[in-house]
Structures are given as C-alpha cells and as structure tokens.
Tab-separated table of C-alpha atoms and ligand atoms in Angstrom:
chain	number	residue	atom	x	y	z
N	15	MET	CA	87.193	77.914	99.111
N	16	LYS	CA	86.367	79.645	95.843
N	17	TYR	CA	84.208	82.780	96.161
N	18	ASN	CA	81.756	83.856	93.479
N	19	PHE	CA	81.968	87.638	93.430
N	20	ASP	CA	79.728	87.849	90.354
N	21	GLU	CA	76.784	86.822	92.538
N	22	ILE	CA	74.359	89.702	93.102
N	23	VAL	CA	73.283	89.730	96.739
N	24	ASN	CA	70.157	91.819	97.255
N	25	ARG	CA	70.999	94.351	99.985
N	26	ARG	CA	67.666	96.148	100.039
N	27	GLY	CA	65.949	95.916	103.405
N	28	THR	CA	69.237	95.457	105.319
N	29	TYR	CA	69.621	99.087	106.522
N	30	SER	CA	72.327	99.631	103.898
N	31	VAL	CA	73.227	103.290	103.273
N	32	LYS	CA	73.737	102.514	99.591
N	33	TRP	CA	70.598	100.494	99.037
N	34	ASP	CA	68.112	101.737	101.668
N	35	GLY	CA	69.372	105.245	102.367
N	36	GLY	CA	67.552	107.187	99.633
N	37	GLN	CA	66.328	110.004	101.828
N	38	VAL	CA	69.632	110.277	103.702
N	39	ILE	CA	71.467	110.401	100.384
N	40	LYS	CA	69.172	113.124	99.044
N	41	ASN	CA	69.528	115.099	102.277
N	42	MET	CA	73.315	114.885	101.905
N	43	GLY	CA	72.881	116.597	98.535
N	44	LEU	CA	74.518	113.758	96.600
N	45	THR	CA	71.682	113.430	94.102
N	46	GLU	CA	68.161	114.522	93.265
N	47	ARG	CA	67.155	111.131	91.930
N	48	TYR	CA	67.088	107.905	93.926
N	49	ASP	CA	64.669	105.081	93.164
N	50	GLU	CA	64.444	101.316	92.704
N	51	GLU	CA	66.446	101.495	89.463
N	52	THR	CA	69.329	103.547	90.861
N	53	ILE	CA	72.726	101.834	90.819
N	54	PRO	CA	74.528	103.295	93.861
N	55	LEU	CA	78.312	103.217	93.485
N	56	PHE	CA	79.154	106.236	95.582
N	57	THR	CA	80.418	105.062	98.949
N	58	ALA	CA	83.456	102.887	99.685
N	59	ASP	CA	81.462	99.818	100.663
N	60	MET	CA	81.443	96.504	98.810
N	61	ASP	CA	78.436	94.615	97.464
N	62	LEU	CA	80.439	91.394	97.721
N	63	PRO	CA	80.123	88.510	100.198
N	64	VAL	CA	82.660	88.443	103.036
N	65	PRO	CA	85.048	85.577	103.986
N	66	GLN	CA	83.417	82.351	105.169
N	67	PRO	CA	85.587	82.128	108.367
N	68	LEU	CA	84.177	85.527	109.323
N	69	ILE	CA	80.597	84.372	108.831
N	70	ASP	CA	81.338	81.255	110.906
N	71	ALA	CA	82.836	83.362	113.712
N	72	LEU	CA	79.819	85.677	113.778
N	73	HIS	CA	77.413	82.718	113.826
N	74	LYS	CA	79.310	81.358	116.820
N	75	THR	CA	78.947	84.691	118.590
N	76	VAL	CA	75.216	84.806	117.858
N	77	ASP	CA	74.825	81.271	119.182
N	78	HIS	CA	76.172	82.382	122.579
N	79	ARG	CA	72.886	84.253	122.953
N	80	ILE	CA	74.271	86.903	125.317
N	81	PHE	CA	75.901	90.112	124.036
N	82	GLY	CA	76.991	91.998	127.127
N	83	TYR	CA	79.956	94.271	127.882
N	84	SER	CA	83.031	92.768	126.330
N	85	ILE	CA	86.799	93.019	126.562
N	86	PHE	CA	89.704	93.189	124.145
N	87	PRO	CA	91.282	89.759	124.711
N	88	ASP	CA	94.960	88.996	124.017
N	89	GLU	CA	93.901	87.202	120.821
N	90	TYR	CA	92.581	90.530	119.494
N	91	PHE	CA	95.992	92.219	119.765
N	92	GLU	CA	97.825	89.095	118.570
N	93	ALA	CA	95.625	88.951	115.459
N	94	ILE	CA	96.491	92.565	114.568
N	95	GLN	CA	100.204	91.961	115.179
N	96	HIS	CA	100.090	88.777	113.118
N	97	TRP	CA	98.376	90.458	110.129
N	98	PHE	CA	100.631	93.485	109.878
N	99	LYS	CA	103.814	91.446	110.335
N	100	LYS	CA	102.748	88.935	107.707
N	101	ARG	CA	101.216	91.297	105.150
N	102	HIS	CA	103.366	94.403	105.575
N	103	ASP	CA	106.415	93.242	107.571
N	104	TRP	CA	105.461	95.783	110.243
N	105	GLU	CA	106.090	94.870	113.890
N	106	ILE	CA	103.546	96.485	116.174
N	107	LYS	CA	103.793	96.250	119.962
N	108	LYS	CA	100.666	95.383	121.893
N	109	GLU	CA	100.747	98.554	123.962
N	110	GLU	CA	100.868	100.673	120.786
N	111	ILE	CA	97.406	99.506	119.689
N	112	LEU	CA	94.363	101.594	120.591
N	113	TYR	CA	90.764	101.193	119.475
N	114	SER	CA	88.296	103.626	117.926
N	115	PRO	CA	84.758	102.865	116.756
N	116	GLY	CA	85.591	104.471	113.404
N	117	THR	CA	88.285	106.210	111.404
N	118	VAL	CA	86.560	109.570	111.071
N	119	HIS	CA	85.925	109.424	114.817
N	120	ALA	CA	89.622	108.721	115.433
N	121	LEU	CA	90.522	111.632	113.175
N	122	SER	CA	88.302	113.937	115.133
N	123	ILE	CA	89.847	112.742	118.414
N	124	ALA	CA	93.370	113.250	117.040
N	125	VAL	CA	92.552	116.795	115.942
N	126	ARG	CA	91.043	117.675	119.319
N	127	ALA	CA	93.697	115.913	121.407
N	128	LEU	CA	96.773	117.134	119.565
N	129	THR	CA	95.969	120.627	118.309
N	130	ASN	CA	94.312	123.823	119.519
N	131	PRO	CA	91.631	126.000	117.939
N	132	ARG	CA	92.928	127.941	114.904
N	133	ASP	CA	95.999	125.704	114.510
N	134	GLY	CA	96.835	124.780	110.923
N	135	ILE	CA	96.421	121.208	109.643
N	136	ILE	CA	97.875	120.082	106.311
N	137	ILE	CA	95.828	117.896	103.967
N	138	GLN	CA	96.369	116.989	100.319
N	139	ARG	CA	93.348	117.733	98.150
N	140	PRO	CA	91.547	116.410	96.285
N	141	VAL	CA	90.947	114.244	99.353
N	142	TYR	CA	88.303	112.295	101.290
N	143	PRO	CA	85.857	115.082	102.326
N	144	PRO	CA	85.732	114.402	106.117
N	145	PHE	CA	89.398	115.447	106.344
N	146	THR	CA	88.218	118.982	105.587
N	147	SER	CA	85.004	118.832	107.605
N	148	VAL	CA	86.710	117.496	110.758
N	149	ILE	CA	89.208	120.379	110.614
N	150	ASN	CA	86.491	122.996	110.042
N	151	ALA	CA	84.093	121.552	112.628
N	152	ASN	CA	86.788	121.793	115.284
N	153	ASP	CA	87.693	125.385	114.431
N	154	ARG	CA	91.132	124.452	113.076
N	155	GLU	CA	92.447	125.748	109.736
N	156	VAL	CA	93.032	123.812	106.533
N	157	ARG	CA	96.465	124.111	104.931
N	158	ASN	CA	95.936	122.571	101.515
N	159	ASN	CA	99.060	121.036	100.001
N	160	ALA	CA	97.216	120.197	96.774
N	161	LEU	CA	98.484	117.176	94.862
N	162	ILE	CA	99.697	117.965	91.346
N	163	CYS	CA	98.184	116.013	88.466
N	164	ASP	CA	100.453	115.514	85.437
N	165	ASP	CA	99.375	115.065	81.790
N	166	GLU	CA	99.076	111.315	82.327
N	167	GLY	CA	96.596	111.835	85.173
N	168	TYR	CA	99.226	110.746	87.747
N	169	TYR	CA	99.359	112.668	91.019
N	170	HIS	CA	102.557	113.990	92.641
N	171	ILE	CA	103.341	115.657	95.952
N	172	ASP	CA	104.410	119.308	95.842
N	173	PHE	CA	107.190	118.984	98.436
N	174	GLU	CA	108.276	122.616	98.245
N	175	ASP	CA	104.774	123.765	99.161
N	176	PHE	CA	104.490	121.014	101.794
N	177	GLU	CA	107.675	122.144	103.521
N	178	ALA	CA	106.627	125.803	103.428
N	179	LYS	CA	103.298	124.911	105.055
N	180	ALA	CA	104.949	122.640	107.648
N	181	LYS	CA	107.303	125.478	108.614
N	182	GLU	CA	104.452	127.857	109.408
N	183	GLU	CA	104.311	128.544	113.135
N	184	LYS	CA	100.636	127.573	113.418
N	185	THR	CA	100.898	124.251	111.558
N	186	LYS	CA	100.691	121.398	114.060
N	187	LEU	CA	99.359	118.358	112.216
N	188	PHE	CA	99.423	116.657	108.817
N	189	ILE	CA	96.749	114.146	107.805
N	190	LEU	CA	98.142	111.758	105.208
N	191	CYS	CA	95.817	109.559	103.189
N	192	ASN	CA	97.740	106.545	101.872
N	193	PRO	CA	96.550	104.839	99.712
N	194	HIS	CA	95.090	108.136	98.665
N	195	ASN	CA	91.329	108.488	98.297
N	196	PRO	CA	90.282	109.490	95.613
N	197	THR	CA	93.401	109.609	93.390
N	198	GLY	CA	94.463	106.020	94.068
N	199	ARG	CA	98.114	106.938	94.617
N	200	VAL	CA	100.130	104.623	96.854
N	201	PHE	CA	103.050	106.721	97.988
N	202	ASN	CA	106.489	105.156	97.678
N	203	LYS	CA	109.181	104.821	100.316
N	204	ASP	CA	111.061	107.967	99.272
N	205	GLU	CA	107.917	110.081	99.263
N	206	LEU	CA	106.854	108.777	102.677
N	207	LYS	CA	110.299	109.269	104.172
N	208	GLN	CA	110.455	112.819	102.860
N	209	LEU	CA	107.000	113.680	104.263
N	210	SER	CA	107.920	112.195	107.614
N	211	ASP	CA	111.310	113.949	107.760
N	212	ILE	CA	109.756	117.339	107.026
N	213	CYS	CA	107.136	116.800	109.736
N	214	ALA	CA	109.717	115.630	112.294
N	215	LYS	CA	111.964	118.618	111.553
N	216	ASN	CA	109.096	121.068	112.046
N	217	ASP	CA	107.357	119.460	115.042
N	218	VAL	CA	104.318	118.546	112.988
N	219	ILE	CA	102.457	115.423	114.107
N	220	LEU	CA	101.743	113.055	111.228
N	221	VAL	CA	98.434	111.178	111.247
N	222	ALA	CA	98.393	108.496	108.542
N	223	ASP	CA	95.035	107.140	107.420
N	224	GLU	CA	96.134	103.801	105.932
N	225	ILE	CA	92.789	102.028	106.047
N	226	HIS	CA	92.930	101.200	102.304
N	227	GLY	CA	96.436	99.735	102.735
N	228	ASP	CA	95.443	96.113	102.104
N	229	LEU	CA	93.573	96.988	98.920
N	230	ILE	CA	96.412	97.573	96.518
N	231	ARG	CA	96.995	95.970	93.134
N	232	ARG	CA	98.129	92.370	93.135
N	233	ASN	CA	101.880	91.882	93.617
N	234	GLN	CA	102.410	95.544	94.452
N	235	PRO	CA	103.923	96.595	97.779
N	236	PHE	CA	102.274	98.801	100.362
N	237	ILE	CA	104.676	100.465	102.788
N	238	PRO	CA	103.222	101.741	106.063
N	239	ILE	CA	104.723	105.142	106.804
N	240	ALA	CA	105.853	103.848	110.198
N	241	LYS	CA	108.211	101.544	108.271
N	242	ALA	CA	109.475	104.148	105.801
N	243	ALA	CA	110.156	106.840	108.415
N	244	CYS	CA	113.452	107.305	110.290
N	245	THR	CA	111.572	107.867	113.538
N	246	VAL	CA	107.989	107.088	114.569
N	247	GLU	CA	107.855	109.441	117.552
N	248	HIS	CA	105.560	111.866	115.684
N	249	ILE	CA	103.481	109.282	113.778
N	250	ILE	CA	99.953	108.010	114.421
N	251	THR	CA	98.555	105.389	112.048
N	252	PHE	CA	94.952	104.331	111.478
N	253	THR	CA	94.343	100.781	110.289
N	254	ALA	CA	90.982	99.051	109.937
N	255	ILE	CA	89.187	95.862	109.034
N	256	ASN	CA	86.350	97.941	107.619
N	257	LYS	CA	87.725	98.603	104.129
N	258	THR	CA	89.746	95.393	103.707
N	259	PHE	CA	86.944	93.041	104.705
N	260	ASN	CA	83.876	95.219	104.116
N	261	LEU	CA	83.078	95.535	107.808
N	262	ALA	CA	82.248	99.232	108.143
N	263	GLY	CA	79.074	98.284	109.999
N	264	LEU	CA	81.071	96.607	112.783
N	265	HIS	CA	82.908	99.806	113.713
N	266	CYS	CA	86.516	98.937	114.245
N	267	THR	CA	89.524	101.127	113.601
N	268	ASN	CA	92.869	100.599	115.281
N	269	VAL	CA	95.091	103.512	116.110
N	270	ILE	CA	98.798	102.707	116.338
N	271	ILE	CA	100.838	105.152	118.416
N	272	SER	CA	104.421	104.387	119.475
N	273	ASN	CA	105.079	107.578	121.410
N	274	PRO	CA	103.666	107.078	124.948
N	275	GLU	CA	103.029	110.803	125.409
N	276	LEU	CA	100.961	111.071	122.196
N	277	ARG	CA	99.173	107.868	123.164
N	278	LYS	CA	98.237	109.354	126.510
N	279	GLN	CA	96.961	112.568	124.918
N	280	PHE	CA	94.905	110.657	122.354
N	281	SER	CA	93.488	108.221	124.942
N	282	SER	CA	92.469	110.913	127.371
N	283	VAL	CA	90.234	112.560	124.764
N	284	MET	CA	88.992	109.242	123.371
N	285	GLY	CA	87.814	108.001	126.781
N	286	MET	CA	86.799	104.420	127.415
N	287	HIS	CA	85.189	102.374	124.634
N	288	LEU	CA	84.400	98.732	125.254
N	289	PRO	CA	84.121	96.626	122.114
N	290	SER	CA	81.211	94.741	120.626
N	291	PRO	CA	81.717	90.955	120.852
N	292	PHE	CA	80.820	90.770	117.146
N	293	MET	CA	83.615	93.130	116.244
N	294	VAL	CA	86.188	91.280	118.384
N	295	SER	CA	85.360	87.872	116.931
N	296	ALA	CA	85.246	89.331	113.409
N	297	LEU	CA	88.682	90.919	113.700
N	298	ILE	CA	90.271	87.749	115.058
N	299	ALA	CA	88.669	85.670	112.304
N	300	VAL	CA	89.652	87.868	109.357
N	301	TYR	CA	93.171	88.677	110.503
N	302	HIS	CA	93.886	84.956	110.964
N	303	ASP	CA	91.798	83.359	108.233
N	304	GLY	CA	90.857	86.092	105.759
N	305	GLU	CA	93.923	86.029	103.537
N	306	ASP	CA	92.675	83.537	100.966
N	307	TRP	CA	89.495	85.586	100.461
N	308	LEU	CA	91.493	88.828	100.197
N	309	GLU	CA	93.723	87.424	97.456
N	310	GLN	CA	90.648	86.333	95.473
N	311	LEU	CA	89.017	89.707	96.046
N	312	LYS	CA	92.095	91.562	94.832
N	313	GLU	CA	92.154	89.489	91.671
N	314	TYR	CA	88.474	90.284	91.089
N	315	ILE	CA	88.944	94.002	91.711
N	316	ASP	CA	91.982	94.134	89.411
N	317	GLY	CA	89.875	92.441	86.729
N	318	THR	CA	87.053	94.942	87.129
N	319	LEU	CA	89.448	97.898	86.996
N	320	GLU	CA	90.920	96.552	83.759
N	321	TRP	CA	87.447	96.032	82.312
N	322	VAL	CA	86.443	99.628	83.166
N	323	VAL	CA	89.582	101.123	81.615
N	324	GLY	CA	89.030	99.053	78.456
N	325	PHE	CA	85.361	100.019	78.263
N	326	LEU	CA	86.081	103.720	78.685
N	327	ALA	CA	88.865	103.654	76.091
N	328	GLU	CA	86.431	102.184	73.579
N	329	ARG	CA	83.119	103.835	74.411
N	330	MET	CA	84.041	107.035	76.263
N	331	PRO	CA	87.591	107.918	75.187
N	332	LYS	CA	87.107	111.509	76.323
N	333	VAL	CA	87.127	110.301	79.958
N	334	LYS	CA	90.660	110.317	81.363
N	335	VAL	CA	91.208	107.563	83.919
N	336	ARG	CA	94.023	105.364	85.259
N	337	ILE	CA	94.076	102.110	87.131
N	338	PRO	CA	94.657	103.250	90.731
N	339	GLU	CA	97.782	101.922	92.495
N	340	GLY	CA	95.617	101.287	95.536
N	341	THR	CA	91.956	101.354	96.649
N	342	TYR	CA	88.960	100.188	94.603
N	343	ILE	CA	88.139	103.782	93.725
N	344	MET	CA	88.351	105.271	90.232
N	345	TRP	CA	88.831	108.973	89.703
N	346	MET	CA	87.477	109.897	86.300
N	347	ASP	CA	88.264	113.186	84.574
N	348	PHE	CA	85.308	114.307	82.414
N	349	SER	CA	86.841	117.611	81.266
N	350	GLY	CA	87.375	116.159	77.770
N	351	TYR	CA	83.637	116.445	77.122
N	352	ARG	CA	83.725	120.220	77.584
N	353	LEU	CA	80.428	120.125	79.477
N	354	SER	CA	79.769	121.940	82.728
N	355	PRO	CA	80.098	119.830	85.921
N	356	GLU	CA	76.327	120.305	86.376
N	357	GLU	CA	75.628	118.879	82.911
N	358	VAL	CA	77.904	115.877	83.562
N	359	HIS	CA	76.133	115.345	86.887
N	360	ASP	CA	72.697	115.522	85.283
N	361	ARG	CA	73.566	112.959	82.608
N	362	ILE	CA	75.021	110.463	85.105
N	363	TYR	CA	72.799	110.884	88.179
N	364	ASN	CA	69.430	111.836	86.689
N	365	LYS	CA	69.458	110.350	83.191
N	366	ALA	CA	71.642	107.225	83.569
N	367	ASN	CA	70.396	106.865	87.169
N	368	VAL	CA	73.815	105.887	88.480
N	369	LEU	CA	74.862	107.384	91.800
N	370	LEU	CA	78.538	108.382	92.026
N	371	GLU	CA	80.242	111.231	93.902
N	372	ASP	CA	80.858	114.610	92.291
N	373	GLY	CA	84.567	115.434	92.337
N	374	LYS	CA	83.933	118.890	93.805
N	375	MET	CA	83.186	117.213	97.158
N	376	PHE	CA	86.909	116.386	97.372
N	377	GLY	CA	87.975	120.002	96.897
N	378	GLU	CA	87.929	122.453	94.004
N	379	GLU	CA	90.704	120.404	92.355
N	380	GLY	CA	88.042	117.760	91.688
N	381	LEU	CA	85.521	119.951	89.856
N	382	ASP	CA	85.725	118.075	86.540
N	383	TYR	CA	85.910	114.627	88.106
N	384	GLN	CA	83.555	111.853	89.145
N	385	ARG	CA	84.475	109.227	91.759
N	386	ILE	CA	83.208	105.687	91.454
N	387	CYS	CA	83.692	102.722	93.820
N	388	ILE	CA	83.814	99.457	91.886
N	389	PRO	CA	83.793	96.594	94.449
N	390	SER	CA	80.406	95.311	93.306
N	391	PRO	CA	79.538	92.306	91.133
N	392	ARG	CA	81.016	92.980	87.686
N	393	PRO	CA	77.663	92.652	85.889
N	394	MET	CA	76.401	95.559	88.004
N	395	ILE	CA	79.434	97.688	87.112
N	396	MET	CA	79.010	96.819	83.438
N	397	GLU	CA	75.360	97.855	83.526
N	398	ALA	CA	76.252	101.150	85.234
N	399	PHE	CA	78.877	102.029	82.620
N	400	GLU	CA	76.568	100.989	79.747
N	401	ARG	CA	73.941	103.392	81.068
N	402	ILE	CA	76.467	106.209	81.514
N	403	ALA	CA	78.016	105.707	78.064
N	404	ARG	CA	74.593	105.890	76.399
N	405	GLU	CA	73.973	109.323	77.943
N	406	PHE	CA	77.194	110.748	76.480
N	407	GLU	CA	76.885	109.307	72.959
N	408	ASP	CA	75.505	112.534	71.518
N	409	VAL	CA	78.428	114.669	72.751
N	410	LYS	CA	80.896	115.316	69.958
E	10	PLP	C1	90.412	107.381	103.539
E	10	PLP	C2	89.206	107.059	104.350
E	10	PLP	N1	89.217	107.284	105.681
E	10	PLP	C3	88.142	107.010	106.451
E	10	PLP	C4	86.985	106.473	105.910
E	10	PLP	C5	85.812	106.193	106.803
E	10	PLP	O1	86.162	105.241	107.719
E	10	PLP	P1	85.209	104.933	108.968
E	10	PLP	O2	83.954	104.360	108.403
E	10	PLP	O3	85.999	103.950	109.752
E	10	PLP	O4	84.980	106.209	109.692
E	10	PLP	C6	86.930	106.226	104.543
E	10	PLP	C7	85.693	105.681	103.945
E	10	PLP	O5	85.509	105.638	102.766
E	10	PLP	C8	88.056	106.518	103.750
E	10	PLP	O6	88.055	106.285	102.433
C-alpha cells in the first residue's frame, strides 16, 4: 500500500504533547509562546500516519472489548527476534529480552541496578537531556566525554579522553546513544568495537540506547554494538518500537541483556510489569508487517532532509547543518549569525512561532545550536522554515 505522508492529520484534541501540551511545554521552559499558530517540531514524535497492519491489529484488540491483565506471548518474542535478524542480522535469544514501559525508565533502572551513589557514568554531550538528568537525579556523577565537532560539522569520539574516564576508579557505566541524538552520528564498526573494548577492559558496563537504530538513511547500515563487540558480557541494549513506528504512547522498550547476572540485577530493580494488550498486538504487527511502511517513511524522511539542506543553503547560508547519518533530527549551528543564543531563540520561538529545542538543553556544547525534528508532513516543515528564514533576513 502507498502511504501519503504529505497528508496533514489534525492532532489537536488527542492529548498530544506537541499539539495539546501548551501549558506543559511552557512549564518545561521550552518556550514563552504557544498558541494555535505555533508549529511544534521539538519532540521526537512523528505527525505521520502509522502502518495500516498496525491500525488493523489495534482495531482487532479494541473489538475484543475486554482489556485485562495480559501476558507476553511467544509471538511477542518471536516478532522481536524476527525483526532484528532480518533488519540488522542480529540474533537475539528469547531469554535475553526484557520489557520496560519506556527507554528513560529503563535507563533509570539500569543506573540504579548497576551503580551506586556517587559512581561516575560516562555520556557523550551534546546528548539527549535525560541522560544527564537520570544520572543527577540518582546522585551519580556525570563524566562527560564530549564529542568533537570538526570544521565540516561532523562529530568524532575523543577516544583518549574516553579511555582516561573509563579508567577512573569510580566510573562504572557508559551510556551510548547510537544513532546519536542530537548530532545524527551513526557510529561505525571500528568506533563501536573500540568503545566496547575499552569498557570491557575497565569493568565499565555499557548501556546502548539504540532506539533510533531503524531510522537511518536509506541503503546505509546500522550496526548494533552487540554485533560489533568482541564480547557482550558487559553490554545492555535498548530497542523500541516507539521511534521506528511512532508508538511512544504505547510504552514499549525492550532491554536486551545476554549476561544472566546483569539481567538478574536489572530485573530485580525493574520488578514485574505486565504489558498492555494494545502494545503486544502493536509490536507483533509492526515487527512482522511494518517493513513496507518503514521503507516508504525512510524515503520520505530522506527527501525532507534534502529539502531542508537545500533551503538553508539558499535562504539561510549562515546556518551550518548536515544530513544526519541516522535519526530524523537536524542539529543546526546558528553561530554564523553572530547573535546571542537568546536572540536566536526569540526570533524562532516568539517571532516565527516555531517551537524547536534550544541546543543548550543538550549540554553547553550545544549553546549555538537549535534541534529540529522533521518527521512531519513536508508542507508543514516548509512553512516552518519559511517563517524562520523571514525572521533572519535582516541579519547581515
Ligand atoms: C535517544 C533517546 N532515548 C530515549 C528517548 C525516550 O524514549 P522513551 O519515550 O521510550 O522513554 C528518546 C526520545 O526522543 C531518545 O531520543
């Protein structure tokens, strides 16, 4: 079936954070302005219709008319195994698969289960803000192995600094984000192997958040770290249907742990979580029948990314941006305008009335940047960039 991703589906009145969450968004300090004309492109959530087999599966679940306590059936595990073998040539054993109602939740459990207060945890900023807040909220300490941005706007790992931080007595955990939010890097096999080797050598547990792993550019490989590493004894991987199929509202993250001892530690803090029947039927449907939709989506996203880069080159050449290797996130460097971050914010959020995320939320490395999520109908993205460009026309 051919999907029409240009279609604008009105999400107002559906409890959407993006479209109905004005007060929440203001309380979070993201913006001062939020009204009926705001174009919200801040959170990693798509404004695009999901696969038809998924809708059919959910209708079937609704038609049962009873939504009681549910189980994880064999088909649930088989669907996960099938997807990762087919898409990423990664063999996962059934017993290695655990469930969490969310990725940030799983991160918090991992931190609590596998480290102690005041232990050091390595992250690579600029990075998805909850990595920092989960560490701080649990009284652990951030060890920032900042990524290095070259003149082309391409990010690299500082391995010397990474190894020095891994060697520190108090460092117990590393949280990898791959594909990396917000820089869009998809780390290659050599990089992943090197990160894993350093962690293994220094008894550092490696938690890999790979939930954007299906959303890479067309015909480009994504290598799960569990496949690049020499040993998986110290590796925990998060995968999810939420980013790939826009199902954040169904709360499903899978946590893959090969080492039985780590699995036991993680499970004992996680406790028992029975699934929602909607989530179980959704996962089975998308992992078996969602591939055709995903390929069409990737083509659409690639097209939008190319349009944005072309538009910026023509209308806002002072903005430095690259097509990300993975994710549908763009990380735009506004330093070329020589305006303060506050002035850039005011022009985009208050004057253009487009809601993005200020780069400073991802760490001080992001001060001059703005993050935008582009998986929305292209006409909406075009309108947002038109509005933004107009507000910067007077800057010489
Ligand atoms: C890298 C990364 N991890 C985790 C999350 C949040 O996942 P969840 O909604 O499953 O907690 C996001 C959402 O944008 C993300 O980009």
